[in-house]
CSV table of C-alpha atoms in Angstrom, one decimal:
chain,number,residue,atom,x,y,z
A,1,SER,CA,0.0,0.0,0.0
A,2,GLN,CA,1.1,3.5,-0.7
A,3,GLN,CA,2.3,5.6,2.3
A,4,GLY,CA,0.9,9.0,1.1
A,5,GLU,CA,-2.6,9.9,0.2
A,6,GLU,CA,-3.5,13.2,-1.4
A,7,ASP,CA,-6.8,14.9,-1.1
A,8,PRO,CA,-8.7,15.9,-3.1
A,9,GLN,CA,-8.1,13.6,-6.1
A,10,ALA,CA,-9.1,16.4,-8.4
A,11,LEU,CA,-9.5,20.1,-8.1
A,12,SER,CA,-10.8,22.7,-10.6
A,13,ILE,CA,-10.4,26.4,-9.9
A,14,GLN,CA,-10.4,29.7,-11.7
A,15,GLU,CA,-7.2,31.6,-12.5
A,16,GLY,CA,-6.3,33.9,-9.7
A,17,GLU,CA,-7.8,31.7,-7.0
A,18,ASN,CA,-5.8,29.7,-4.4
A,19,ALA,CA,-5.4,25.9,-4.6
A,20,THR,CA,-5.0,23.8,-1.5
A,21,MET,CA,-4.0,20.1,-1.6
A,22,ASN,CA,-3.5,17.8,1.3
A,23,CYS,CA,-1.4,14.8,2.0
A,24,SER,CA,-1.8,12.3,4.8
A,25,TYR,CA,0.7,9.6,5.7
A,26,LYS,CA,1.1,6.7,8.1
A,27,THR,CA,4.6,6.5,9.3
A,28,SER,CA,7.0,8.9,11.1
A,29,ILE,CA,9.1,10.9,8.6
A,30,ASN,CA,12.4,12.8,8.3
A,31,ASN,CA,10.9,15.0,5.6
A,32,LEU,CA,8.1,15.4,3.1
A,33,GLN,CA,8.5,16.5,-0.4
A,34,TRP,CA,6.0,17.8,-3.0
A,35,TYR,CA,6.4,17.2,-6.7
A,36,ARG,CA,4.6,18.4,-9.8
A,37,GLN,CA,3.9,16.4,-13.0
A,38,ASN,CA,2.7,18.0,-16.2
A,39,SER,CA,0.8,15.7,-18.6
A,40,GLY,CA,3.1,13.2,-20.3
A,41,ARG,CA,6.2,14.4,-18.4
A,42,GLY,CA,8.3,13.3,-15.5
A,43,LEU,CA,8.0,14.6,-12.0
A,44,VAL,CA,9.6,17.9,-11.0
A,45,HIS,CA,10.6,18.7,-7.4
A,46,LEU,CA,8.8,21.7,-5.8
A,47,ILE,CA,9.7,21.8,-2.2
A,48,LEU,CA,11.0,19.8,0.8
A,49,ILE,CA,10.0,20.4,4.4
A,50,ARG,CA,11.8,18.7,7.2
A,51,SER,CA,10.1,17.1,10.2
A,52,ASN,CA,11.2,19.9,12.5
A,53,GLU,CA,9.7,22.6,10.3
A,54,ARG,CA,6.1,23.6,10.4
A,55,GLU,CA,5.9,25.9,7.4
A,56,LYS,CA,7.9,26.7,4.3
A,57,HIS,CA,7.5,29.1,1.4
A,58,SER,CA,8.8,29.1,-2.1
A,59,GLY,CA,7.5,31.8,-4.4
A,60,ARG,CA,3.7,31.2,-4.7
A,61,LEU,CA,4.0,27.9,-2.8
A,62,ARG,CA,3.3,27.5,0.9
A,63,VAL,CA,3.8,24.1,2.5
A,64,THR,CA,2.7,23.2,6.0
A,65,LEU,CA,3.5,20.1,8.0
A,66,ASP,CA,1.8,18.7,11.1
A,67,THR,CA,3.6,15.7,12.3
A,68,SER,CA,1.2,15.1,15.1
A,69,LYS,CA,-1.6,14.6,12.6
A,70,LYS,CA,0.7,13.1,10.0
A,71,SER,CA,-0.5,15.5,7.4
A,72,SER,CA,0.9,18.2,5.0
A,73,SER,CA,-0.8,20.8,2.8
A,74,LEU,CA,0.4,22.5,-0.3
A,75,LEU,CA,-1.1,25.9,-1.1
A,76,ILE,CA,-0.6,27.6,-4.5
A,77,THR,CA,-1.6,31.2,-4.3
A,78,ALA,CA,-2.8,33.3,-7.2
A,79,SER,CA,-3.0,30.2,-9.5
A,80,ARG,CA,-2.3,30.4,-13.2
A,81,ALA,CA,-3.4,28.2,-16.1
A,82,ALA,CA,0.2,27.0,-16.3
A,83,ASP,CA,-0.2,25.5,-12.8
A,84,THR,CA,-2.5,22.9,-14.3
A,85,ALA,CA,-0.8,19.6,-13.4
A,86,SER,CA,-0.8,16.7,-11.0
A,87,TYR,CA,0.8,17.2,-7.6
A,88,PHE,CA,2.3,14.5,-5.5
A,89,CYS,CA,3.6,14.3,-2.0
A,90,ALA,CA,6.5,11.9,-1.3
A,91,ILE,CA,7.9,10.5,1.9
A,92,LEU,CA,10.8,8.3,3.0
A,93,THR,CA,10.0,4.9,4.3
A,94,GLY,CA,11.9,1.6,4.8
A,95,GLY,CA,14.5,3.0,7.2
A,96,GLY,CA,15.1,6.1,5.2
A,97,ASN,CA,15.9,4.6,1.8
A,98,LYS,CA,12.6,4.2,0.0
A,99,LEU,CA,11.1,7.3,-1.5
A,100,THR,CA,7.3,6.6,-1.9
A,101,PHE,CA,4.7,8.8,-3.5
A,102,GLY,CA,1.0,9.3,-2.9
A,103,THR,CA,-1.7,9.0,-5.5
A,104,GLY,CA,-1.7,12.6,-6.5
A,105,THR,CA,-4.1,15.6,-6.9
A,106,GLN,CA,-5.0,16.7,-10.4
A,107,LEU,CA,-5.3,20.4,-10.5
A,108,LYS,CA,-7.0,22.2,-13.3
A,109,VAL,CA,-6.8,26.0,-13.5
A,110,GLU,CA,-9.2,27.5,-15.9
A,111,LEU,CA,-9.0,30.9,-17.5
B,1,ASP,CA,24.3,16.8,-21.5
B,2,ALA,CA,23.8,16.4,-17.8
B,3,GLY,CA,20.6,14.8,-16.6
B,4,ILE,CA,18.8,11.5,-16.4
B,5,THR,CA,17.6,9.8,-19.6
B,6,GLN,CA,15.4,6.8,-20.2
B,7,SER,CA,15.3,4.7,-23.2
B,8,PRO,CA,13.3,3.7,-25.1
B,9,ARG,CA,10.5,6.3,-24.7
B,10,TYR,CA,7.9,4.0,-26.2
B,11,LYS,CA,7.9,0.2,-26.4
B,12,ILE,CA,5.4,-2.4,-27.5
B,13,THR,CA,6.2,-6.0,-26.7
B,14,GLU,CA,4.4,-9.3,-26.7
B,15,THR,CA,3.4,-11.3,-23.6
B,16,GLY,CA,6.2,-13.6,-22.5
B,17,ARG,CA,9.0,-11.6,-24.0
B,18,GLN,CA,11.9,-10.2,-22.0
B,19,VAL,CA,12.3,-6.4,-22.2
B,20,THR,CA,14.8,-4.1,-20.6
B,21,LEU,CA,14.3,-0.5,-19.9
B,22,MET,CA,17.4,1.7,-19.6
B,23,CYS,CA,18.1,4.5,-17.2
B,24,HIS,CA,21.3,6.6,-17.3
B,25,GLN,CA,22.2,9.6,-15.1
B,26,THR,CA,25.2,11.9,-15.4
B,27,TRP,CA,25.4,13.3,-11.8
B,28,SER,CA,26.9,10.3,-10.1
B,29,HIS,CA,23.9,10.3,-7.7
B,30,SER,CA,24.1,7.4,-5.2
B,31,TYR,CA,20.4,6.6,-5.2
B,32,MET,CA,18.3,5.5,-8.1
B,33,PHE,CA,14.7,4.4,-8.3
B,34,TRP,CA,12.2,2.8,-10.6
B,35,TYR,CA,8.5,3.5,-10.5
B,36,ARG,CA,5.5,2.6,-12.4
B,37,GLN,CA,2.6,4.9,-12.9
B,38,ASP,CA,-0.9,3.6,-13.5
B,39,LEU,CA,-4.2,5.5,-13.5
B,40,GLY,CA,-5.7,5.5,-10.0
B,41,HIS,CA,-2.5,4.3,-8.4
B,42,GLY,CA,-0.1,7.2,-8.6
B,43,LEU,CA,3.5,6.2,-8.6
B,44,ARG,CA,4.5,2.9,-7.1
B,45,LEU,CA,8.1,2.0,-6.3
B,46,ILE,CA,9.4,-1.1,-8.0
B,47,TYR,CA,13.0,-1.2,-7.0
B,48,TYR,CA,15.6,1.2,-5.7
B,49,SER,CA,19.4,1.2,-5.3
B,50,ALA,CA,21.5,3.0,-2.7
B,51,ALA,CA,24.8,2.5,-4.6
B,52,ALA,CA,26.4,0.3,-7.2
B,53,ASP,CA,25.8,-3.3,-6.5
B,54,ILE,CA,23.2,-2.5,-3.8
B,55,THR,CA,19.5,-2.9,-4.8
B,56,ASP,CA,16.4,-3.5,-2.8
B,57,LYS,CA,12.7,-4.2,-3.4
B,58,GLY,CA,10.0,-1.5,-3.4
B,59,GLU,CA,6.3,-1.9,-3.2
B,60,VAL,CA,5.7,-3.9,-6.4
B,61,PRO,CA,8.8,-5.8,-7.3
B,62,ASP,CA,7.3,-9.1,-8.6
B,63,GLY,CA,8.1,-9.8,-12.3
B,64,TYR,CA,10.9,-7.3,-12.4
B,65,VAL,CA,14.7,-7.6,-12.1
B,66,VAL,CA,17.3,-4.8,-11.7
B,67,SER,CA,21.0,-4.5,-11.6
B,68,ARG,CA,23.4,-1.7,-11.0
B,69,SER,CA,27.0,-2.6,-11.9
B,70,LYS,CA,27.8,1.1,-12.6
B,71,THR,CA,26.7,4.1,-10.6
B,72,GLU,CA,25.2,5.8,-13.6
B,73,ASN,CA,23.1,3.0,-15.0
B,74,PHE,CA,20.1,1.3,-13.5
B,75,PRO,CA,18.4,-1.0,-16.0
B,76,LEU,CA,15.0,-2.6,-15.3
B,77,THR,CA,14.2,-5.9,-16.9
B,78,LEU,CA,10.8,-7.6,-17.2
B,79,GLU,CA,11.8,-11.2,-17.5
B,80,SER,CA,8.5,-12.4,-19.0
B,81,ALA,CA,6.2,-9.5,-19.8
B,82,THR,CA,2.6,-9.7,-18.8
B,83,ARG,CA,-0.3,-7.4,-19.8
B,84,SER,CA,-0.6,-6.2,-16.2
B,85,GLN,CA,2.9,-4.7,-16.7
B,86,THR,CA,1.6,-2.2,-19.3
B,87,SER,CA,2.3,1.1,-17.7
B,88,VAL,CA,4.5,4.2,-17.8
B,89,TYR,CA,7.8,3.6,-16.1
B,90,PHE,CA,9.8,6.4,-14.5
B,91,CYS,CA,13.4,6.3,-13.4
B,92,ALA,CA,14.7,8.8,-10.8
B,93,SER,CA,18.0,9.6,-9.0
B,94,SER,CA,18.9,11.6,-6.0
B,95,GLU,CA,22.1,12.4,-4.2
B,96,TRP,CA,21.0,11.0,-0.9
B,97,SER,CA,17.7,9.1,-1.0
B,98,GLY,CA,14.8,11.3,0.1
B,99,ASN,CA,16.8,13.8,2.0
B,100,THR,CA,17.5,15.6,-1.3
B,101,GLU,CA,15.3,16.2,-4.3
B,102,ALA,CA,14.9,13.4,-6.8
B,103,PHE,CA,15.3,14.0,-10.5
B,104,PHE,CA,13.1,12.1,-12.9
B,105,GLY,CA,13.5,10.9,-16.4
B,106,GLN,CA,10.9,11.5,-19.0
B,107,GLY,CA,9.4,8.1,-18.7
B,108,THR,CA,9.0,5.0,-20.9
B,109,ARG,CA,5.5,4.0,-22.0
B,110,LEU,CA,5.4,0.2,-22.2
B,111,THR,CA,2.6,-1.7,-23.8
B,112,VAL,CA,2.4,-5.4,-23.5
B,113,VAL,CA,0.1,-7.1,-26.1
C-alpha cells in the first residue's frame, strides 16, 4: 500500500484563486516533499519540508507540516493556467531509503 | 548533456518476452529508483538502489529484475512480460535518498500485447 494519500483527487479552480492540496501519511518521517507532473512528463521537485519545520515558502507555494496529525498541505496562491498539473507528496520509508509517493491531486486551473 | 535519460521512450512488446528499460544519469547520484505509474495508483516504487551493486525491493517488485553494476546506470528488466505490466515507467535519481530532491526521467511508455 502507498504511504501517502492526497486529497482531493481532483480540483478545478479559476485563474487567480488559491489551490490547496492535502497529503496524509502513516509513518514517522524525516521530511516530506512535493512534486509536480505535467501531462506526459516526468515529475519535478517543488519543495522539501523537514520534520522539525512547520511551514515553508517558495514563491507562490506554501507548505505546512503537522507531524502530530501526519499531514501536510500545499497551497498555491494566485493560481495560473500554467499551474495545471498533477501534484504528489513523497515521503521516506523503509529505514530512510525508499522514496514513496501518494496517488496525487489533479489540479486544473481555468482561464 | 547532464541529466537523467530513459530509453526507449515507447515500447510495444508481446506477452512472455523479455524487455529491458534503460536509465542513465550523469550526476553520479548514489540513489536510483524505478517507479511505475498507472491511473488511479499514482507512482508505485518497484526497486531502488542505494549505490552500485546495492539494490532492494520496493512496493511492487514481482516480475521485475534490476542490476546496478555502474553508478550511472540502473536497467529494469521484465523477465517475461505480462499485460498487467503495461504502464508508464519512471526512473529517478537523488544524491541521498529522500533527503534531497529526486530528479526524474521523461518516462517509458510500455505496452504489452
